PDB file of C-alpha atoms in Angstrom:
ATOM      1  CA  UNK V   1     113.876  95.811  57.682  1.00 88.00           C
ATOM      2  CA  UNK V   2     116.085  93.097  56.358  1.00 92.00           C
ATOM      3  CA  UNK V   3     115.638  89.888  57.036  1.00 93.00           C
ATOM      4  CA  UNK V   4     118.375  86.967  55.795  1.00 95.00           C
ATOM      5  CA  UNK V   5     117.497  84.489  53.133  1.00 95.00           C
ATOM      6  CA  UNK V   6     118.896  81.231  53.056  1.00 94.00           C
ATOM      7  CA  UNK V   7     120.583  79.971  49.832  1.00 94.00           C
ATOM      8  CA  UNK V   8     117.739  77.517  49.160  1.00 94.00           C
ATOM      9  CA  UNK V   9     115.111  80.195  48.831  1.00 94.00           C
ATOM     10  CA  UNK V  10     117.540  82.744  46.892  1.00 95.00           C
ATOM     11  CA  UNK V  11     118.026  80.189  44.277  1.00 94.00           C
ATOM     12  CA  UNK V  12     113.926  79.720  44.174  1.00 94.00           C
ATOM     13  CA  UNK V  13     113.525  83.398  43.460  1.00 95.00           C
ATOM     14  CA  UNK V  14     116.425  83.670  41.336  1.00 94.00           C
ATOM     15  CA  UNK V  15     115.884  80.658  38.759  1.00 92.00           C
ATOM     16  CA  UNK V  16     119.028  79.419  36.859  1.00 92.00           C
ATOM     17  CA  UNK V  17     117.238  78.954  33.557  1.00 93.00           C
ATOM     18  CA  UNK V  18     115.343  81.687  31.988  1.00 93.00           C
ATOM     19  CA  UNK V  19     111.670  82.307  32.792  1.00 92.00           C
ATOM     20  CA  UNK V  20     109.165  83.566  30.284  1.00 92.00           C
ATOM     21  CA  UNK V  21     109.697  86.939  31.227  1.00 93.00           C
ATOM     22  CA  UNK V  22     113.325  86.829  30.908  1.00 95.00           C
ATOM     23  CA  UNK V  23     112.939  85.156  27.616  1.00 96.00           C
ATOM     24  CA  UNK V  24     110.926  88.104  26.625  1.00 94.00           C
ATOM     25  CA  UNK V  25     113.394  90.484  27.925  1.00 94.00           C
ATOM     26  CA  UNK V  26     116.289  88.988  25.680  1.00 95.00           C
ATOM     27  CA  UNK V  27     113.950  88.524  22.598  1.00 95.00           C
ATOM     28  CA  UNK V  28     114.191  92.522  22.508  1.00 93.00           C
ATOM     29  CA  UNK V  29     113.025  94.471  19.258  1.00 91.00           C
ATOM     30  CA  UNK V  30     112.180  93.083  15.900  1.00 93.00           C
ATOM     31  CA  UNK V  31     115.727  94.549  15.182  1.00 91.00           C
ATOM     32  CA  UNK V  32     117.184  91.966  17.500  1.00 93.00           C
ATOM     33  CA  UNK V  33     115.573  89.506  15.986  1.00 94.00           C
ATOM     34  CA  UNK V  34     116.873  89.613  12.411  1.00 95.00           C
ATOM     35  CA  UNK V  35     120.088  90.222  14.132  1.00 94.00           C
ATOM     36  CA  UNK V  36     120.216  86.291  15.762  1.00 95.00           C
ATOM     37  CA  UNK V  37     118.478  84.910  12.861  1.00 95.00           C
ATOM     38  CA  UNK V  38     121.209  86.342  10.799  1.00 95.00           C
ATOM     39  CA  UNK V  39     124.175  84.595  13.185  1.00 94.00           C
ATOM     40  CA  UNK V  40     121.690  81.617  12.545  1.00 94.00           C
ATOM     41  CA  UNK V  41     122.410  81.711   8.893  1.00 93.00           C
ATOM     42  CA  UNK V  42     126.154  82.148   9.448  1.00 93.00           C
ATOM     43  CA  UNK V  43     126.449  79.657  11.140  1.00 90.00           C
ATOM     44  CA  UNK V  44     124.188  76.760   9.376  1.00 87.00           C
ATOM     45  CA  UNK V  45     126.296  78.424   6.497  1.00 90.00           C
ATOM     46  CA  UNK V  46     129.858  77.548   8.035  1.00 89.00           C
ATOM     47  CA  UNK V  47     129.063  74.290   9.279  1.00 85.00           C
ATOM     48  CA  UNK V  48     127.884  73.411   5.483  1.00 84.00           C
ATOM     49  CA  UNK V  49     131.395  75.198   4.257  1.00 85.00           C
ATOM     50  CA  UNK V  50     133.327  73.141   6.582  1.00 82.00           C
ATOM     51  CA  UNK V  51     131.629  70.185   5.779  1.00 79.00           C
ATOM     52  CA  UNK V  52     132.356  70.746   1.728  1.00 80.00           C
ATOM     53  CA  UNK V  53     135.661  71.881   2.172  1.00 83.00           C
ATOM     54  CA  UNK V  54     137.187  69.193   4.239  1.00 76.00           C
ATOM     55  CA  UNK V  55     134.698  66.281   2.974  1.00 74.00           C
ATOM     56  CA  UNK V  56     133.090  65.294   6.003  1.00 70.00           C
ATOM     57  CA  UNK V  57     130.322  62.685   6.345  1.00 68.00           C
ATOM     58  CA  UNK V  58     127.177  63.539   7.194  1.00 67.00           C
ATOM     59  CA  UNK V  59     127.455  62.240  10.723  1.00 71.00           C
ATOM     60  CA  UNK V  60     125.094  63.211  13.765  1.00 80.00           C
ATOM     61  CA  UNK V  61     127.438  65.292  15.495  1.00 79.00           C
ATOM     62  CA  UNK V  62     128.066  67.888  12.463  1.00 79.00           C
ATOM     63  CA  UNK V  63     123.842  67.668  11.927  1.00 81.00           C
ATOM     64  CA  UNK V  64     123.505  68.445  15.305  1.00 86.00           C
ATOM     65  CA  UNK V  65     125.600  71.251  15.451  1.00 83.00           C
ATOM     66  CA  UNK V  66     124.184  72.722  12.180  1.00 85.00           C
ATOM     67  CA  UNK V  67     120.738  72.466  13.706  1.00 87.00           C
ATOM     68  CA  UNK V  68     121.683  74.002  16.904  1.00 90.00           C
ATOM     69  CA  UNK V  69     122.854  77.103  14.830  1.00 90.00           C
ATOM     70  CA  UNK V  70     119.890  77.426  12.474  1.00 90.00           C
ATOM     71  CA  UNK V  71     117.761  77.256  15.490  1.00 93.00           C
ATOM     72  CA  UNK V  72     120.182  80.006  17.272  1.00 93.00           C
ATOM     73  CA  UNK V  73     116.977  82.907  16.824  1.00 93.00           C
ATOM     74  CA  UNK V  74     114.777  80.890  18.865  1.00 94.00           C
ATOM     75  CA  UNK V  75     117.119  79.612  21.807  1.00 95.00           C
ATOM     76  CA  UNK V  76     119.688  82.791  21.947  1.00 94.00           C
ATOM     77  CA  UNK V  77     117.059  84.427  24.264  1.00 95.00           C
ATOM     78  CA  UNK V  78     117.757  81.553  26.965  1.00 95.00           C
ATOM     79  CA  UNK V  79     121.299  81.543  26.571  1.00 95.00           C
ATOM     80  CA  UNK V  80     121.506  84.799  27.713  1.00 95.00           C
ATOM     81  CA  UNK V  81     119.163  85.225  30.241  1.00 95.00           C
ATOM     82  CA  UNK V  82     120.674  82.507  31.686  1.00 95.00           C
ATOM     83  CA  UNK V  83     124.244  83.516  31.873  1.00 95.00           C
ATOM     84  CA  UNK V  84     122.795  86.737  33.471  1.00 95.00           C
ATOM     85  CA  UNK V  85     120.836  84.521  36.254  1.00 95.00           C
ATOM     86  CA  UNK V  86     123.618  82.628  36.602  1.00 94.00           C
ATOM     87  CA  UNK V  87     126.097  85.879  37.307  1.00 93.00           C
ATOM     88  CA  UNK V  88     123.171  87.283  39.395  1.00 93.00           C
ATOM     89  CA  UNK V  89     123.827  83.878  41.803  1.00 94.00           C
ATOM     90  CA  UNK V  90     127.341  84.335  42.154  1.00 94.00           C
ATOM     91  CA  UNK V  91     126.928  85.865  45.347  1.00 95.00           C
ATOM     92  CA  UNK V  92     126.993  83.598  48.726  1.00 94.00           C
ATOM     93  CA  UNK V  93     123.992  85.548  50.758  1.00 95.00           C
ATOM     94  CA  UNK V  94     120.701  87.307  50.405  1.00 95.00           C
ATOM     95  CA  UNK V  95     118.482  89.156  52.243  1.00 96.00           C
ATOM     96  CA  UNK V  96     114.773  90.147  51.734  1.00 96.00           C
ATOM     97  CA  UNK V  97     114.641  93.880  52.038  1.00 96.00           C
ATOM     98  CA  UNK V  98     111.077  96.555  53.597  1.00 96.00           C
ATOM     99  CA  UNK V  99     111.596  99.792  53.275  1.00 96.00           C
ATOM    100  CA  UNK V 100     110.007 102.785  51.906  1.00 96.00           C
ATOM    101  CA  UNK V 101     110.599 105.001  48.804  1.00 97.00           C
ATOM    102  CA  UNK V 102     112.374 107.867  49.875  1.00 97.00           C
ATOM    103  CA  UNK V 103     112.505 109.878  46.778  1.00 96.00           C
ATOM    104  CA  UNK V 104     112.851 109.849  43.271  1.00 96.00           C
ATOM    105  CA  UNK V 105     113.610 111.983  40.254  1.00 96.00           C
ATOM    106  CA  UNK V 106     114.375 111.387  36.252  1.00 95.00           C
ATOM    107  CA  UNK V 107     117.111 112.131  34.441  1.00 94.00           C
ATOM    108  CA  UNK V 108     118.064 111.492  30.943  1.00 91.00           C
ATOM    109  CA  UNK V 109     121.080 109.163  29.630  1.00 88.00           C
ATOM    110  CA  UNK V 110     122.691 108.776  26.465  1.00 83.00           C
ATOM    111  CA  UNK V 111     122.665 105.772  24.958  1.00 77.00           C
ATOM    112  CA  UNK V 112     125.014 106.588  22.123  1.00 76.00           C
ATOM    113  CA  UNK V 113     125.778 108.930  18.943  1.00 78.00           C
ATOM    114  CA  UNK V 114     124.917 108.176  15.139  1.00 75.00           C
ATOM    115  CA  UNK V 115     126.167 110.336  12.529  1.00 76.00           C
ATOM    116  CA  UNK V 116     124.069 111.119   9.394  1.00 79.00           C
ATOM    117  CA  UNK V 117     123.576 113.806   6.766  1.00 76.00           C
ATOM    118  CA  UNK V 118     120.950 116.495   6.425  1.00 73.00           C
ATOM    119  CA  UNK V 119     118.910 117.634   3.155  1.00 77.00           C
ATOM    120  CA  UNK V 120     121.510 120.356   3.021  1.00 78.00           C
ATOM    121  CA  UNK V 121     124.210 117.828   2.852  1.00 73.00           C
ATOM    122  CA  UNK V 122     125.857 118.877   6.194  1.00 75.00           C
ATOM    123  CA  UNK V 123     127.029 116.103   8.440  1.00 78.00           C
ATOM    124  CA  UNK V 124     124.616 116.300  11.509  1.00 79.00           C
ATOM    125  CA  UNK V 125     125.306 113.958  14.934  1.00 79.00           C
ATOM    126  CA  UNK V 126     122.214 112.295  16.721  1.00 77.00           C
ATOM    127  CA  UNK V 127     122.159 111.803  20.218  1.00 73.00           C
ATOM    128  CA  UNK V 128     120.387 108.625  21.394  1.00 82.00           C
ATOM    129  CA  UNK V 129     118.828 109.408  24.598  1.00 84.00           C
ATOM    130  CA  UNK V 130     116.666 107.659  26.996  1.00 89.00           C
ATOM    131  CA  UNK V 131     114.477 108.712  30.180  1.00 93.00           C
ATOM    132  CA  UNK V 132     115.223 106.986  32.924  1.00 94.00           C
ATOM    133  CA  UNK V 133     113.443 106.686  36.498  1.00 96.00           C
ATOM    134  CA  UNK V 134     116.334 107.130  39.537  1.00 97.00           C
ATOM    135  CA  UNK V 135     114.539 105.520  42.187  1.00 97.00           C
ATOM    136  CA  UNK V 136     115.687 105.550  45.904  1.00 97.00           C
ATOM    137  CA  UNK V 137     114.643 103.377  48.346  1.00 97.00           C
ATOM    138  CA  UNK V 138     115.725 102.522  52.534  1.00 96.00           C
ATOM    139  CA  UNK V 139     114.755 102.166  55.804  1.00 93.00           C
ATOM    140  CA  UNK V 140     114.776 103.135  59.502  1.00 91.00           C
ATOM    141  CA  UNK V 141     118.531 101.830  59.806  1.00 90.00           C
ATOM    142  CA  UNK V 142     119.750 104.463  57.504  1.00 90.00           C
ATOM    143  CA  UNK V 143     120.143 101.861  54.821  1.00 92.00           C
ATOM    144  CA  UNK V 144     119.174 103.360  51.119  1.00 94.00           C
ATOM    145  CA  UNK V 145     119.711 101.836  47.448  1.00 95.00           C
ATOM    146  CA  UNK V 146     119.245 103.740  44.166  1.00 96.00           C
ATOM    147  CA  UNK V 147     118.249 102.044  41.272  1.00 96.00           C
ATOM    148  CA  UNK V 148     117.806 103.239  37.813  1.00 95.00           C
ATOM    149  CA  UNK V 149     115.336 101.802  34.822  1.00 95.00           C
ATOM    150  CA  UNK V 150     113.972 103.122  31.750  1.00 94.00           C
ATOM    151  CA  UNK V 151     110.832 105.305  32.604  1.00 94.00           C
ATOM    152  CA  UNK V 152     107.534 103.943  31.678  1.00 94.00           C
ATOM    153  CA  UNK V 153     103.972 105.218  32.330  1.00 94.00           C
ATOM    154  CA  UNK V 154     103.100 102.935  35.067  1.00 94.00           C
ATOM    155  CA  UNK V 155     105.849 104.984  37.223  1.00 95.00           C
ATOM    156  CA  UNK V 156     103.438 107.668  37.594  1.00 94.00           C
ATOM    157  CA  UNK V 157     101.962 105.612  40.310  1.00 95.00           C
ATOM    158  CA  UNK V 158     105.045 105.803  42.569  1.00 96.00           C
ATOM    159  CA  UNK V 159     104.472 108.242  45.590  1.00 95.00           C
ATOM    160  CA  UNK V 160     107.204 109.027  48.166  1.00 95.00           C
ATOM    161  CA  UNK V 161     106.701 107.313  51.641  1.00 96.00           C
ATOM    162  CA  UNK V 162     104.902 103.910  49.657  1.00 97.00           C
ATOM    163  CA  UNK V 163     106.596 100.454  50.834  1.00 96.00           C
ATOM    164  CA  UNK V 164     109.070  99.310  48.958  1.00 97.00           C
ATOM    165  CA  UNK V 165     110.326  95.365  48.817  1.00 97.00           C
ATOM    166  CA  UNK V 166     113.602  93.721  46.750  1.00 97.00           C
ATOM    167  CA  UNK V 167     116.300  91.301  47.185  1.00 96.00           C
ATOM    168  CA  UNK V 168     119.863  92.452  48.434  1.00 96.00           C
ATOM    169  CA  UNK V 169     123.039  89.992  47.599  1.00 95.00           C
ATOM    170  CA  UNK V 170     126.159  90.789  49.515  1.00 95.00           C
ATOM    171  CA  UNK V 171     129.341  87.868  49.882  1.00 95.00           C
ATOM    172  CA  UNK V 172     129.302  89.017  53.721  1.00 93.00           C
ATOM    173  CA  UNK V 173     127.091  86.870  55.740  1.00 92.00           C
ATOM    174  CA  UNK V 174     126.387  89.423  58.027  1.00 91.00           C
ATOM    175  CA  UNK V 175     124.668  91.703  55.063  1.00 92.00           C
ATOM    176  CA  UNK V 176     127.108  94.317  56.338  1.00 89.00           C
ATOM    177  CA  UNK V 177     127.865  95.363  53.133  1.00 92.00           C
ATOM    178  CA  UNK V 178     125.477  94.910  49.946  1.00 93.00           C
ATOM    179  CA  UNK V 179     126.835  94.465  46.814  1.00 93.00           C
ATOM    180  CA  UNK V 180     123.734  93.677  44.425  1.00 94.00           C
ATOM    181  CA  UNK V 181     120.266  94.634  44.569  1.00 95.00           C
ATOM    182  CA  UNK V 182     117.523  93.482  42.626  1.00 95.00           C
ATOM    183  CA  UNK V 183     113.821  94.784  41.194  1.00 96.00           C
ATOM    184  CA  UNK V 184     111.872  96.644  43.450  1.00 97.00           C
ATOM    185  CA  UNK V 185     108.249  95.838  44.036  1.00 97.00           C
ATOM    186  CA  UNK V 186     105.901  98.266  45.579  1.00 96.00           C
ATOM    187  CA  UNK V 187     103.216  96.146  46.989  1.00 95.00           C
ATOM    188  CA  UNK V 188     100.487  98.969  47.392  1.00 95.00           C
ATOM    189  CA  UNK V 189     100.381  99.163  43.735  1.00 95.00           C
ATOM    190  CA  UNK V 190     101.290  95.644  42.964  1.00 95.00           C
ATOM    191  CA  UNK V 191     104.301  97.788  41.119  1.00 96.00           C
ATOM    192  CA  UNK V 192     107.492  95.850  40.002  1.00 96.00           C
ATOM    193  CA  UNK V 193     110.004  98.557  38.611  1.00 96.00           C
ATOM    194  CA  UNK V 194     112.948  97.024  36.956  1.00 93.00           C
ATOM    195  CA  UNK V 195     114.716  96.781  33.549  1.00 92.00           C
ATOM    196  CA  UNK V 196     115.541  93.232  33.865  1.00 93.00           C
ATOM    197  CA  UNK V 197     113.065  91.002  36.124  1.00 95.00           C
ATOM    198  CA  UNK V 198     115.947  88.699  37.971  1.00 95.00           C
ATOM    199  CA  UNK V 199     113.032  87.507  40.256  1.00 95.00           C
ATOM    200  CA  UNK V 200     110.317  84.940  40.473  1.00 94.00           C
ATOM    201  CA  UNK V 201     107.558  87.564  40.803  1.00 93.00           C
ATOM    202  CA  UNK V 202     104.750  84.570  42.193  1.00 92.00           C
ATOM    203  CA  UNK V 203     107.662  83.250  45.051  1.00 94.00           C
ATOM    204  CA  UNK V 204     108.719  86.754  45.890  1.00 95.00           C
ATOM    205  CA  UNK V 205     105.483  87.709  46.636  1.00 94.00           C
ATOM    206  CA  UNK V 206     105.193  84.727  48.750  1.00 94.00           C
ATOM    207  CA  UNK V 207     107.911  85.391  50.525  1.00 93.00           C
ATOM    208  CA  UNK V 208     107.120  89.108  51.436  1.00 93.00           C
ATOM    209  CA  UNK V 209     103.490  87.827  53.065  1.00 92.00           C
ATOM    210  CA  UNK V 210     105.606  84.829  54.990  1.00 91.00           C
ATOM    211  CA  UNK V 211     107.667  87.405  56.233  1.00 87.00           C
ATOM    212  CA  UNK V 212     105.096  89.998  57.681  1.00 81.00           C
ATOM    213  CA  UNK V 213     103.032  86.753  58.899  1.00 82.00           C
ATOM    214  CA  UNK V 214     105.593  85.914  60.596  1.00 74.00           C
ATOM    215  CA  UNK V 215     106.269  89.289  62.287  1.00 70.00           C
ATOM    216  CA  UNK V 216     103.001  90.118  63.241  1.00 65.00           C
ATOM    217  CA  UNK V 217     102.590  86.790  65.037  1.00 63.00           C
ATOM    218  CA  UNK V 218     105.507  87.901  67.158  1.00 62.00           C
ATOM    219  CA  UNK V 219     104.848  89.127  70.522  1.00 56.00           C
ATOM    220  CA  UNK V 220     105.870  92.914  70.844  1.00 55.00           C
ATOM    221  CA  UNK V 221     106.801  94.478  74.458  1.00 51.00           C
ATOM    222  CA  UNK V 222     106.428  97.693  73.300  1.00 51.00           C
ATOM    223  CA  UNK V 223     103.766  99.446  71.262  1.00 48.00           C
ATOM    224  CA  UNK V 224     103.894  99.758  67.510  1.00 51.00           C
ATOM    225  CA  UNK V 225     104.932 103.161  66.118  1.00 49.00           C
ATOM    226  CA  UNK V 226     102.527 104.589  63.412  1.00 49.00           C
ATOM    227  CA  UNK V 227     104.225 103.670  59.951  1.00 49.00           C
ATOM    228  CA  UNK V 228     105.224 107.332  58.271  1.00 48.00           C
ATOM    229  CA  UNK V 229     102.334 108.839  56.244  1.00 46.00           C
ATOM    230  CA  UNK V 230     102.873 108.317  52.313  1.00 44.00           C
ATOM    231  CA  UNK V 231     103.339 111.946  50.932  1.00 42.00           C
ATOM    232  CA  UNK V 232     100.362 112.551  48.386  1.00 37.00           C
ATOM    233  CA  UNK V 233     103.163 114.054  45.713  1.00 40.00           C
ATOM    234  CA  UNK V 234     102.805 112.384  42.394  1.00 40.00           C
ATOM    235  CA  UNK V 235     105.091 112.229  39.867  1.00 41.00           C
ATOM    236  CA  UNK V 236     102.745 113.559  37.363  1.00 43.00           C
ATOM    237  CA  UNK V 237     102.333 116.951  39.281  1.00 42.00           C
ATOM    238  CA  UNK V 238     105.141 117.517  38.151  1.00 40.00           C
ATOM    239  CA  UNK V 239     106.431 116.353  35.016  1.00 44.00           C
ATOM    240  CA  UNK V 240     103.811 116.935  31.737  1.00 47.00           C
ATOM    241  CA  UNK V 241     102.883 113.789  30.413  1.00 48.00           C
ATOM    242  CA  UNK V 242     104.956 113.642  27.121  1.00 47.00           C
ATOM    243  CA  UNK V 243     107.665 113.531  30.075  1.00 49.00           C
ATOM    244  CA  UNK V 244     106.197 109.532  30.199  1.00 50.00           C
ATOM    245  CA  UNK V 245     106.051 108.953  26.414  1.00 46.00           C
TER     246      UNK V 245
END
């Protein structure tokens, strides 16, 4: 099922400044931390060279930008998450996508190579690797989107044949063609599986009930098929459970 959006409500469940979870998101590792708060010295330190060097007055405009940098650790999380909400909107139409979870497997991706030395002295490589979930979703219309996130432990609750909800983007205003897709949310488990959380969880999920409201007030001329019967396979029959660590 897809149903179209209209630009009013994408923009509600896609919000142009970053919400708390996005914040979170961007303020990443301790690691990434240090990291901003030392481009936050740099650049409190510049404006103070620049100042020195060509003689400048203290005026308000060179305190303002020194205090903008210094404060760089706290408000680089927004910038970001921002310009990534604000690349997510770039696209003219929406829909609200039901489906089901068709299948799912994991795979493993590297993230990168670090070279380092052994107690031997021999020059050893290090592959960064991380788990990821591939998880496939679609519907009756032979529709189906694949998206991948980091695995997590809460995955273990995903079963094959569970509904599946997200938002689609596309710059057709038919849908004929979908260009973007966003989180998935598995209502049964009150599941949202996603790296970065584009969407308003709270309006999203007021939006799904809206939508089946709406449906099942419709009058139907024909009787309702059974919905297909979720497949009792878990991911953990499968895969040991240092698979999830």
């Amino acid at each position: 099922m897809l149903v179209p959006l209209t630009r009013e409500k994408f923009k509600q469940l896609v919000p142009l400044i970053a919400t708390g979870s996005q914040y979170k998101y961007y303020w990443g590792k301790f690691s990434n931390f240090l990291q901003r708060l030392l481009i936050s010295v740099l650049i409190a330190a510049i404006v103070l060279l620049v100042k020195v060097i060509f003689r400048l007055a203290s005026g308000p405009i060179l305190f303002f930008l020194g205090l903008i940098g210094a404060f760089y650790w706290l408000w680089g999380p927004v910038l970001w998450a921002s310009l990534r909400n604000i690349k997510f909107r770039r696209y003219k139409y929406s829909g609200f996508f039901r489906g089901r979870v068709l299948d799912w497997w994991i795979t493993e991706e590297l993230l990168g190579k670090q070279e380092t030395v052994n107690n031997r002295g021999d020059l050893v490589i290090v592959e960064n690797r991380e788990k990821r979930l591939n998880l496939e979703v679609g519907d009756e219309t032979g529709f189906t989107a694949l998206l991948k996130v980091p695995l997590k432990v809460s995955h273990k609750m995903i079963n094959r044949g569970q509904v599946a909800e997200m938002l689609v983007m596309s710059n057709y205003s038919d849908l004929s063609r979908i260009e973007e897709i966003s989180e998935i949310y598995i209502p049964s488990r009150n599941l949202w599986v996603s790296d970065y959380p584009f969407l308003r969880e709270d309006y999203f999920k007021e939006v799904s009930r809206r939508i089946y409201d709406d449906r099942e007030e419709r009058p139907r001329n024909r009787p309702r098929r059974r919905p297909p019967r979720e497949k009792s396979r878990e991911i953990e029959k499968y895969y040991d459970d240092e698979e999830w660590g």
